[in-house]
C-alpha cells in the first residue's frame, strides 16, 4: 500500500497541455497538422503554446488564424512541408500573428516561413530569420490582398548555386501588397521586398542594408505598380550585387501601370564605405511619378529614368519567352 498515495497523486495530476489548441472548441492537438485537419473548411483560430517546433502544415481549406499565445515565443525551426515552407497556404485565407520562423532551407533554394499560394493573408508581429525566404507567394491570385505589419526580416535571401535568387519577401501578382511598420536587415542576397502586384503600399518600414551581403534592391517592382512608398528609412550597404538604386520600377516589364506611383517623405543614406553614386529610384516605366519630400544622402540622386531600348525582333521574342518562363516557374511553385 506504500505505492498507493503516489499512484493516486499521479492520476490526479493534470496532463501536459497540448501545444496546439483550436480556440473555438478548446480541443488540443499534439501537432499543427492535427489542429488544421480538425478545423477543416471552417473559420477558426489555432493558439500555439510557447516552444520550439519542427512542425509544418499544408492548409487546403478554411480561414485559419495561427496565433502565438505570447508573441515571439512559438518558434518554428527547420520544418518544411512539400519542399516549400512551414506554412503552405492555399485555403480560403490565413492570419499569422506572433510566430517565429527560422533555419529554413530546401533543395531549390526557396525555403520559406510562409508559402502563400492562395490568399488573402495577413501577417503581424512575426519574425523571419536565417532562412532562404521569409514569405514567398507562388502563383497569381488577383482577387486577394497581402498585408504584412509590425514584422521583422533578418538574414534572408540568397543568390548562389546557379539557382534563381531568393528574397526576404517575394510575392507574385496578388491584388495588392501592403507592408507597414516592419524591419528588414542583414540580407544575404536578392531583394528585401519584391512584388509583382499592380498595387503597393510600403510605409513606415526600415531597410538596414549596412550588414547585407551581395544584396540587390531594397524594393523591386519588376512589372511596375501604383500606390505609395512613404516614410521609410533606407540604408544602403557596401557589399552589393547591384548598387544602382534602392527602388526599381518596371525593370522586367511594364505589365502594370506605374503612372502616379508616389515615393514620398522617405529618408535614404549610404554607409560611409559605399563610395559610388546611386539613385533612390531607377525607373524603366517611362511614366510620371510623384517623388517628393525625400531626405537623401549626398551620393543619392532622387530619380533615374532609364529609357527602354527599342529591341530587335529576336530580343523581343527572347524577352517574351523569359517573361513566360518566370510566370510558369511561379505557377509551378504554386
C-alpha positions as a Markdown table, in Angstrom:
| # | Residue | x | y | z |
|---|---|---|---|---|
| 1 | Unk | 0.0 | 0.0 | 0.0 |
| 2 | Unk | 3.0 | 2.3 | 0.3 |
| 3 | Unk | 2.7 | 3.0 | -3.5 |
| 4 | Unk | -1.0 | 3.9 | -3.4 |
| 5 | Unk | -0.6 | 7.6 | -2.5 |
| 6 | Unk | 2.0 | 8.4 | -5.2 |
| 7 | Unk | -0.1 | 6.5 | -7.7 |
| 8 | Unk | -3.3 | 8.4 | -6.8 |
| 9 | Unk | -1.4 | 11.7 | -6.9 |
| 10 | Unk | -0.1 | 10.8 | -10.4 |
| 11 | Unk | -3.7 | 10.1 | -11.5 |
| 12 | Unk | -4.8 | 13.4 | -10.2 |
| 13 | Unk | -2.0 | 15.5 | -11.8 |
| 14 | Unk | -3.1 | 17.3 | -15.0 |
| 15 | Unk | -1.6 | 16.0 | -18.2 |
| 16 | Unk | 0.7 | 18.4 | -20.1 |
| 17 | Unk | -1.4 | 20.8 | -22.2 |
| 18 | Unk | -1.4 | 20.1 | -26.0 |
| 19 | Unk | 0.7 | 22.8 | -27.8 |
| 20 | Unk | -1.9 | 23.5 | -30.5 |
| 21 | Unk | -5.4 | 24.4 | -29.4 |
| 22 | Unk | -8.4 | 25.2 | -31.6 |
| 23 | Unk | -9.8 | 28.2 | -29.7 |
| 24 | Unk | -13.4 | 27.8 | -30.7 |
| 25 | Unk | -13.7 | 24.2 | -29.4 |
| 26 | Unk | -11.0 | 24.1 | -26.8 |
| 27 | Unk | -9.6 | 20.9 | -28.4 |
| 28 | Unk | -5.9 | 20.4 | -28.1 |
| 29 | Unk | -3.6 | 18.6 | -30.5 |
| 30 | Unk | 0.0 | 17.3 | -30.4 |
| 31 | Unk | 0.7 | 18.5 | -34.0 |
| 32 | Unk | -0.1 | 21.6 | -36.0 |
| 33 | Unk | -1.3 | 19.4 | -38.8 |
| 34 | Unk | -3.8 | 17.7 | -36.5 |
| 35 | Unk | -5.2 | 21.1 | -35.5 |
| 36 | Unk | -5.6 | 22.2 | -39.1 |
| 37 | Unk | -7.3 | 19.0 | -40.1 |
| 38 | Unk | -9.8 | 19.4 | -37.2 |
| 39 | Unk | -10.7 | 22.9 | -38.5 |
| 40 | Unk | -11.4 | 21.7 | -42.0 |
| 41 | Unk | -13.2 | 24.3 | -44.0 |
| 42 | Unk | -14.4 | 26.3 | -41.0 |
| 43 | Unk | -13.1 | 29.7 | -39.7 |
| 44 | Unk | -11.0 | 29.2 | -36.6 |
| 45 | Unk | -8.0 | 30.3 | -34.5 |
| 46 | Unk | -5.2 | 27.9 | -33.6 |
| 47 | Unk | -3.4 | 29.0 | -30.4 |
| 48 | Unk | 0.2 | 27.9 | -30.2 |
| 49 | Unk | 1.9 | 27.5 | -26.9 |
| 50 | Unk | 5.5 | 28.7 | -26.3 |
| 51 | Unk | 8.1 | 26.2 | -27.5 |
| 52 | Unk | 10.3 | 25.2 | -30.4 |
| 53 | Unk | 8.6 | 23.2 | -33.1 |
| 54 | Unk | 9.7 | 21.2 | -36.2 |
| 55 | Unk | 6.1 | 21.1 | -37.4 |
| 56 | Unk | 4.8 | 22.3 | -40.8 |
| 57 | Unk | 1.4 | 22.1 | -42.4 |
| 58 | Unk | -0.4 | 22.5 | -45.7 |
| 59 | Unk | -3.7 | 24.4 | -45.4 |
| 60 | Unk | -6.1 | 23.5 | -48.2 |
| 61 | Unk | -9.3 | 24.8 | -46.8 |
| 62 | Unk | -10.8 | 27.1 | -44.2 |
| 63 | Unk | -9.9 | 30.5 | -42.8 |
| 64 | Unk | -7.3 | 29.9 | -40.1 |
| 65 | Unk | -5.6 | 32.3 | -37.7 |
| 66 | Unk | -2.2 | 30.9 | -36.4 |
| 67 | Unk | -1.6 | 32.9 | -33.2 |
| 68 | Unk | 1.2 | 32.6 | -30.6 |
| 69 | Unk | -0.2 | 32.6 | -27.0 |
| 70 | Unk | 2.7 | 35.0 | -26.3 |
| 71 | Unk | 4.2 | 36.9 | -29.2 |
| 72 | Unk | 7.6 | 35.5 | -30.5 |
| 73 | Unk | 7.6 | 32.5 | -28.1 |
| 74 | Unk | 6.3 | 30.0 | -30.7 |
| 75 | Unk | 9.3 | 29.1 | -32.8 |
| 76 | Unk | 9.2 | 27.1 | -36.0 |
| 77 | Unk | 12.7 | 25.8 | -36.6 |
| 78 | Unk | 13.6 | 23.9 | -39.8 |
| 79 | Unk | 10.3 | 22.1 | -40.5 |
| 80 | Unk | 9.3 | 22.1 | -44.2 |
| 81 | Unk | 6.2 | 20.8 | -46.0 |
| 82 | Unk | 6.1 | 19.9 | -49.7 |
| 83 | Unk | 9.7 | 21.1 | -50.0 |
| 84 | Unk | 8.4 | 24.7 | -49.7 |
| 85 | Unk | 7.7 | 26.2 | -46.2 |
| 86 | Unk | 6.5 | 25.8 | -42.7 |
| 87 | Unk | 3.0 | 27.1 | -43.6 |
| 88 | Unk | 1.9 | 26.3 | -47.1 |
| 89 | Unk | -1.3 | 28.2 | -47.6 |
| 90 | Unk | -4.0 | 27.5 | -50.2 |
| 91 | Unk | -7.1 | 27.6 | -48.1 |
| 92 | Unk | -9.7 | 30.4 | -48.0 |
| 93 | Unk | -7.5 | 32.7 | -46.1 |
| 94 | Unk | -5.0 | 32.9 | -43.2 |
| 95 | Unk | -3.7 | 35.2 | -40.5 |
| 96 | Unk | -0.3 | 34.7 | -38.8 |
| 97 | Unk | 0.3 | 36.5 | -35.5 |
| 98 | Unk | 3.3 | 36.5 | -33.3 |
| 99 | Unk | 5.2 | 33.5 | -34.7 |
| 100 | Unk | 8.9 | 33.0 | -35.3 |
| 101 | Unk | 10.3 | 31.2 | -38.4 |
| 102 | Unk | 14.0 | 30.3 | -38.7 |
| 103 | Unk | 16.6 | 28.0 | -40.3 |
| 104 | Unk | 14.5 | 27.1 | -43.4 |
| 105 | Unk | 16.3 | 25.7 | -46.5 |
| 106 | Unk | 15.3 | 23.4 | -49.3 |
| 107 | Unk | 17.0 | 21.9 | -52.4 |
| 108 | Unk | 15.6 | 24.6 | -54.8 |
| 109 | Unk | 16.9 | 27.4 | -52.6 |
| 110 | Unk | 13.4 | 28.8 | -51.7 |
| 111 | Unk | 12.8 | 27.5 | -48.2 |
| 112 | Unk | 10.3 | 29.9 | -46.6 |
| 113 | Unk | 8.5 | 30.6 | -43.4 |
| 114 | Unk | 5.3 | 31.1 | -45.4 |
| 115 | Unk | 4.4 | 30.0 | -48.9 |
| 116 | Unk | 1.2 | 31.8 | -49.9 |
| 117 | Unk | -0.5 | 30.2 | -52.9 |
| 118 | Unk | -4.0 | 31.5 | -52.3 |
| 119 | Unk | -4.9 | 34.5 | -50.3 |
| 120 | Unk | -5.9 | 36.6 | -48.5 |
| 121 | Unk | -3.0 | 36.6 | -46.0 |
| 122 | Unk | -2.3 | 38.9 | -43.0 |
| 123 | Unk | 0.9 | 38.7 | -41.1 |
| 124 | Unk | 1.6 | 40.6 | -37.9 |
| 125 | Unk | 4.1 | 40.7 | -35.0 |
| 126 | Unk | 6.2 | 37.9 | -36.5 |
| 127 | Unk | 9.9 | 37.2 | -37.1 |
| 128 | Unk | 11.5 | 35.6 | -40.1 |
| 129 | Unk | 15.3 | 35.0 | -39.9 |
| 130 | Unk | 18.3 | 33.0 | -41.1 |
| 131 | Unk | 16.4 | 31.3 | -44.0 |
| 132 | Unk | 16.3 | 31.4 | -47.8 |
| 133 | Unk | 13.0 | 33.3 | -48.0 |
| 134 | Unk | 10.7 | 34.9 | -45.4 |
| 135 | Unk | 7.4 | 35.0 | -47.3 |
| 136 | Unk | 7.1 | 33.6 | -50.8 |
| 137 | Unk | 4.0 | 33.9 | -53.0 |
| 138 | Unk | 3.7 | 31.4 | -55.8 |
| 139 | Unk | 1.1 | 31.6 | -58.4 |
| 140 | Unk | -1.1 | 34.7 | -59.2 |
| 141 | Unk | -4.2 | 35.5 | -57.1 |
| 142 | Unk | -5.6 | 38.8 | -58.4 |
| 143 | Unk | -8.6 | 38.6 | -56.0 |
| 144 | Unk | -6.6 | 38.6 | -52.8 |
| 145 | Unk | -4.7 | 41.1 | -50.7 |
| 146 | Unk | -1.5 | 40.5 | -48.7 |
| 147 | Unk | -0.9 | 42.6 | -45.6 |
| 148 | Unk | 2.3 | 42.5 | -43.5 |
| 149 | Unk | 2.6 | 44.6 | -40.4 |
| 150 | Unk | 5.0 | 45.0 | -37.4 |
| 151 | Unk | 7.2 | 42.1 | -38.5 |
| 152 | Unk | 11.0 | 41.6 | -38.8 |
| 153 | Unk | 13.0 | 40.0 | -41.6 |
| 154 | Unk | 16.7 | 39.3 | -40.8 |
| 155 | Unk | 19.4 | 37.3 | -42.6 |
| 156 | Unk | 17.2 | 36.2 | -45.5 |
| 157 | Unk | 17.7 | 35.8 | -49.2 |
| 158 | Unk | 20.4 | 34.1 | -51.4 |
| 159 | Unk | 21.7 | 34.3 | -54.9 |
| 160 | Unk | 24.0 | 31.3 | -55.3 |
| 161 | Unk | 24.4 | 27.7 | -56.6 |
| 162 | Unk | 23.3 | 28.7 | -60.1 |
| 163 | Unk | 19.6 | 28.9 | -58.8 |
| 164 | Unk | 17.2 | 31.8 | -59.2 |
| 165 | Unk | 17.7 | 34.3 | -56.3 |
| 166 | Unk | 15.6 | 34.2 | -53.2 |
| 167 | Unk | 14.4 | 37.3 | -51.3 |
| 168 | Unk | 13.2 | 38.4 | -47.9 |
| 169 | Unk | 9.7 | 38.8 | -49.4 |
| 170 | Unk | 8.8 | 37.8 | -52.9 |
| 171 | Unk | 5.1 | 38.0 | -53.9 |
| 172 | Unk | 3.5 | 37.3 | -57.3 |
| 173 | Unk | 0.5 | 39.1 | -58.8 |
| 174 | Unk | -1.8 | 39.4 | -55.8 |
| 175 | Unk | -4.4 | 42.2 | -56.0 |
| 176 | Unk | -2.4 | 44.3 | -53.6 |
| 177 | Unk | 0.6 | 44.1 | -51.3 |
| 178 | Unk | 0.8 | 46.2 | -48.1 |
| 179 | Unk | 4.0 | 46.2 | -45.9 |
| 180 | Unk | 3.8 | 48.5 | -42.9 |
| 181 | Unk | 5.9 | 49.2 | -39.7 |
| 182 | Unk | 8.3 | 46.3 | -40.5 |
| 183 | Unk | 12.1 | 45.9 | -40.3 |
| 184 | Unk | 14.5 | 44.4 | -42.9 |
| 185 | Unk | 18.2 | 43.9 | -42.3 |
| 186 | Unk | 21.3 | 41.7 | -43.0 |
| 187 | Unk | 20.0 | 40.4 | -46.3 |
| 188 | Unk | 22.1 | 37.6 | -47.7 |
| 189 | Unk | 21.3 | 38.2 | -51.4 |
| 190 | Unk | 18.4 | 39.1 | -53.6 |
| 191 | Unk | 16.0 | 41.9 | -52.8 |
| 192 | Unk | 14.4 | 42.8 | -49.5 |
| 193 | Unk | 10.9 | 43.2 | -51.0 |
| 194 | Unk | 9.9 | 42.1 | -54.5 |
| 195 | Unk | 6.3 | 42.3 | -55.6 |
| 196 | Unk | 4.5 | 41.7 | -59.0 |
| 197 | Unk | 1.3 | 43.1 | -57.6 |
| 198 | Unk | -0.3 | 46.1 | -59.5 |
| 199 | Unk | -0.9 | 47.9 | -56.2 |
| 200 | Unk | 1.7 | 48.5 | -53.5 |
| 201 | Unk | 1.9 | 50.3 | -50.1 |
| 202 | Unk | 5.2 | 50.2 | -48.3 |
| 203 | Unk | 5.1 | 52.6 | -45.3 |
| 204 | Unk | 7.0 | 53.3 | -42.1 |
| 205 | Unk | 9.5 | 50.5 | -42.6 |
| 206 | Unk | 13.3 | 50.4 | -42.1 |
| 207 | Unk | 15.6 | 48.8 | -44.6 |
| 208 | Unk | 19.1 | 48.5 | -43.0 |
| 209 | Unk | 21.5 | 47.0 | -45.5 |
| 210 | Unk | 24.6 | 48.0 | -43.6 |
| 211 | Unk | 25.4 | 44.4 | -42.8 |
| 212 | Unk | 23.9 | 43.0 | -46.0 |
| 213 | Unk | 25.9 | 40.6 | -48.2 |
| 214 | Unk | 25.6 | 40.6 | -52.0 |
| 215 | Unk | 22.2 | 42.2 | -51.9 |
| 216 | Unk | 20.3 | 43.9 | -54.7 |
| 217 | Unk | 17.4 | 46.5 | -54.5 |
| 218 | Unk | 15.6 | 47.3 | -51.3 |
| 219 | Unk | 12.3 | 47.3 | -53.1 |
| 220 | Unk | 11.8 | 45.8 | -56.6 |
| 221 | Unk | 8.5 | 46.3 | -58.5 |
| 222 | Unk | 9.6 | 44.3 | -61.6 |
| 223 | Unk | 6.4 | 44.7 | -63.6 |
| 224 | Unk | 5.5 | 48.2 | -62.3 |
| 225 | Unk | 2.9 | 49.2 | -59.8 |
| 226 | Unk | 0.8 | 52.1 | -58.5 |
| 227 | Unk | 0.4 | 53.2 | -54.9 |
| 228 | Unk | 2.8 | 54.7 | -52.3 |
| 229 | Unk | 6.2 | 54.1 | -50.8 |
| 230 | Unk | 6.4 | 56.5 | -47.9 |
| 231 | Unk | 8.0 | 57.4 | -44.6 |
| 232 | Unk | 10.6 | 54.6 | -44.9 |
| 233 | Unk | 14.2 | 54.6 | -43.8 |
| 234 | Unk | 16.8 | 53.1 | -46.2 |
| 235 | Unk | 20.5 | 52.5 | -45.5 |
| 236 | Unk | 22.4 | 51.1 | -48.5 |
| 237 | Unk | 25.4 | 48.9 | -47.5 |
| 238 | Unk | 28.7 | 48.4 | -49.2 |
| 239 | Unk | 28.5 | 44.6 | -50.1 |
| 240 | Unk | 26.2 | 44.9 | -53.1 |
| 241 | Unk | 25.4 | 42.7 | -56.1 |
| 242 | Unk | 23.7 | 45.7 | -57.6 |
| 243 | Unk | 24.1 | 49.2 | -56.1 |
| 244 | Unk | 22.5 | 51.2 | -58.9 |
| 245 | Unk | 19.3 | 52.1 | -57.0 |
| 246 | Unk | 17.4 | 51.5 | -53.8 |
| 247 | Unk | 14.0 | 51.1 | -55.5 |
| 248 | Unk | 13.5 | 49.6 | -59.0 |
| 249 | Unk | 10.3 | 50.1 | -61.1 |
| 250 | Unk | 9.4 | 48.0 | -64.2 |
| 251 | Unk | 12.9 | 46.6 | -64.7 |
| 252 | Unk | 11.5 | 43.4 | -66.2 |
| 253 | Unk | 8.3 | 44.6 | -68.0 |
| 254 | Unk | 5.6 | 47.3 | -68.0 |
| 255 | Unk | 2.8 | 44.8 | -67.4 |
| 256 | Unk | 1.3 | 47.0 | -64.6 |
| 257 | Unk | 0.7 | 50.8 | -65.0 |
| 258 | Unk | 3.1 | 52.9 | -62.9 |
| 259 | Unk | 1.9 | 56.4 | -63.6 |
| 260 | Unk | 1.4 | 58.3 | -60.4 |
| 261 | Unk | 3.3 | 56.0 | -58.1 |
| 262 | Unk | 4.2 | 58.1 | -55.0 |
| 263 | Unk | 7.6 | 57.9 | -53.4 |
| 264 | Unk | 7.4 | 60.5 | -50.7 |
| 265 | Unk | 8.8 | 61.5 | -47.3 |
| 266 | Unk | 11.4 | 58.7 | -47.2 |
| 267 | Unk | 15.0 | 59.0 | -45.8 |
| 268 | Unk | 17.9 | 57.4 | -47.5 |
| 269 | Unk | 21.6 | 57.2 | -46.9 |
| 270 | Unk | 24.6 | 55.0 | -47.6 |
| 271 | Unk | 27.2 | 53.6 | -45.3 |
| 272 | Unk | 30.5 | 55.6 | -45.4 |
| 273 | Unk | 32.3 | 52.8 | -47.3 |
| 274 | Unk | 29.8 | 52.8 | -50.2 |
| 275 | Unk | 31.8 | 55.1 | -52.5 |
| 276 | Unk | 29.5 | 55.1 | -55.5 |
| 277 | Unk | 26.7 | 57.3 | -56.6 |
| 278 | Unk | 23.2 | 55.7 | -56.6 |
| 279 | Unk | 19.6 | 56.7 | -57.0 |
| 280 | Unk | 16.6 | 56.4 | -54.8 |
| 281 | Unk | 14.5 | 55.2 | -57.8 |
| 282 | Unk | 15.6 | 53.6 | -61.1 |
| 283 | Unk | 12.5 | 53.7 | -63.4 |
| 284 | Unk | 12.1 | 51.8 | -66.6 |
| 285 | Unk | 8.3 | 52.5 | -66.9 |
| 286 | Unk | 8.5 | 55.8 | -68.8 |
| 287 | Unk | 5.6 | 57.2 | -66.8 |
| 288 | Unk | 5.5 | 60.1 | -64.4 |
| 289 | Unk | 6.0 | 59.6 | -60.7 |
| 290 | Unk | 5.5 | 61.7 | -57.6 |
| 291 | Unk | 8.9 | 61.8 | -56.0 |
| 292 | Unk | 8.7 | 64.5 | -53.2 |
| 293 | Unk | 9.9 | 65.4 | -49.7 |
| 294 | Unk | 12.6 | 62.7 | -49.5 |
| 295 | Unk | 15.7 | 63.3 | -47.4 |
| 296 | Unk | 18.7 | 61.8 | -49.3 |
| 297 | Unk | 22.4 | 61.3 | -48.6 |
| 298 | Unk | 25.0 | 63.2 | -50.6 |
| 299 | Unk | 25.6 | 60.5 | -53.3 |
| 300 | Unk | 21.9 | 59.6 | -53.8 |
| 301 | Unk | 20.0 | 61.1 | -56.7 |
| 302 | Unk | 16.3 | 61.2 | -56.3 |
| 303 | Unk | 15.3 | 59.7 | -59.6 |
| 304 | Unk | 17.0 | 57.9 | -62.6 |
| 305 | Unk | 14.8 | 57.5 | -65.7 |
| 306 | Unk | 16.0 | 54.6 | -67.8 |
| 307 | Unk | 14.8 | 54.7 | -71.3 |
| 308 | Unk | 13.9 | 51.3 | -72.6 |
| 309 | Unk | 15.8 | 50.4 | -75.7 |
| 310 | Unk | 13.8 | 49.5 | -78.8 |
| 311 | Unk | 14.6 | 45.8 | -79.1 |
| 312 | Unk | 15.1 | 43.8 | -82.2 |
| 313 | Unk | 12.5 | 41.2 | -83.1 |
| 314 | Unk | 14.8 | 38.5 | -81.7 |
| 315 | Unk | 15.3 | 40.3 | -78.5 |
| 316 | Unk | 11.5 | 40.9 | -78.1 |
| 317 | Unk | 10.9 | 37.2 | -78.6 |
| 318 | Unk | 13.6 | 36.3 | -76.1 |
| 319 | Unk | 12.2 | 38.8 | -73.6 |
| 320 | Unk | 8.6 | 37.5 | -74.0 |
| 321 | Unk | 9.8 | 33.9 | -73.6 |
| 322 | Unk | 11.8 | 34.9 | -70.5 |
| 323 | Unk | 8.6 | 36.5 | -69.1 |
| 324 | Unk | 6.6 | 33.4 | -69.8 |
| 325 | Unk | 9.3 | 31.3 | -68.2 |
| 326 | Unk | 9.3 | 33.4 | -65.0 |
| 327 | Unk | 5.5 | 33.2 | -64.7 |
| 328 | Unk | 5.4 | 29.5 | -65.5 |
| 329 | Unk | 8.0 | 28.9 | -62.8 |
| 330 | Unk | 5.9 | 30.9 | -60.3 |
| 331 | Unk | 2.8 | 28.9 | -61.4 |
| 332 | Unk | 4.7 | 25.6 | -60.8 |
| 333 | Unk | 5.8 | 26.9 | -57.4 |
| 334 | Unk | 2.1 | 27.4 | -56.6 |
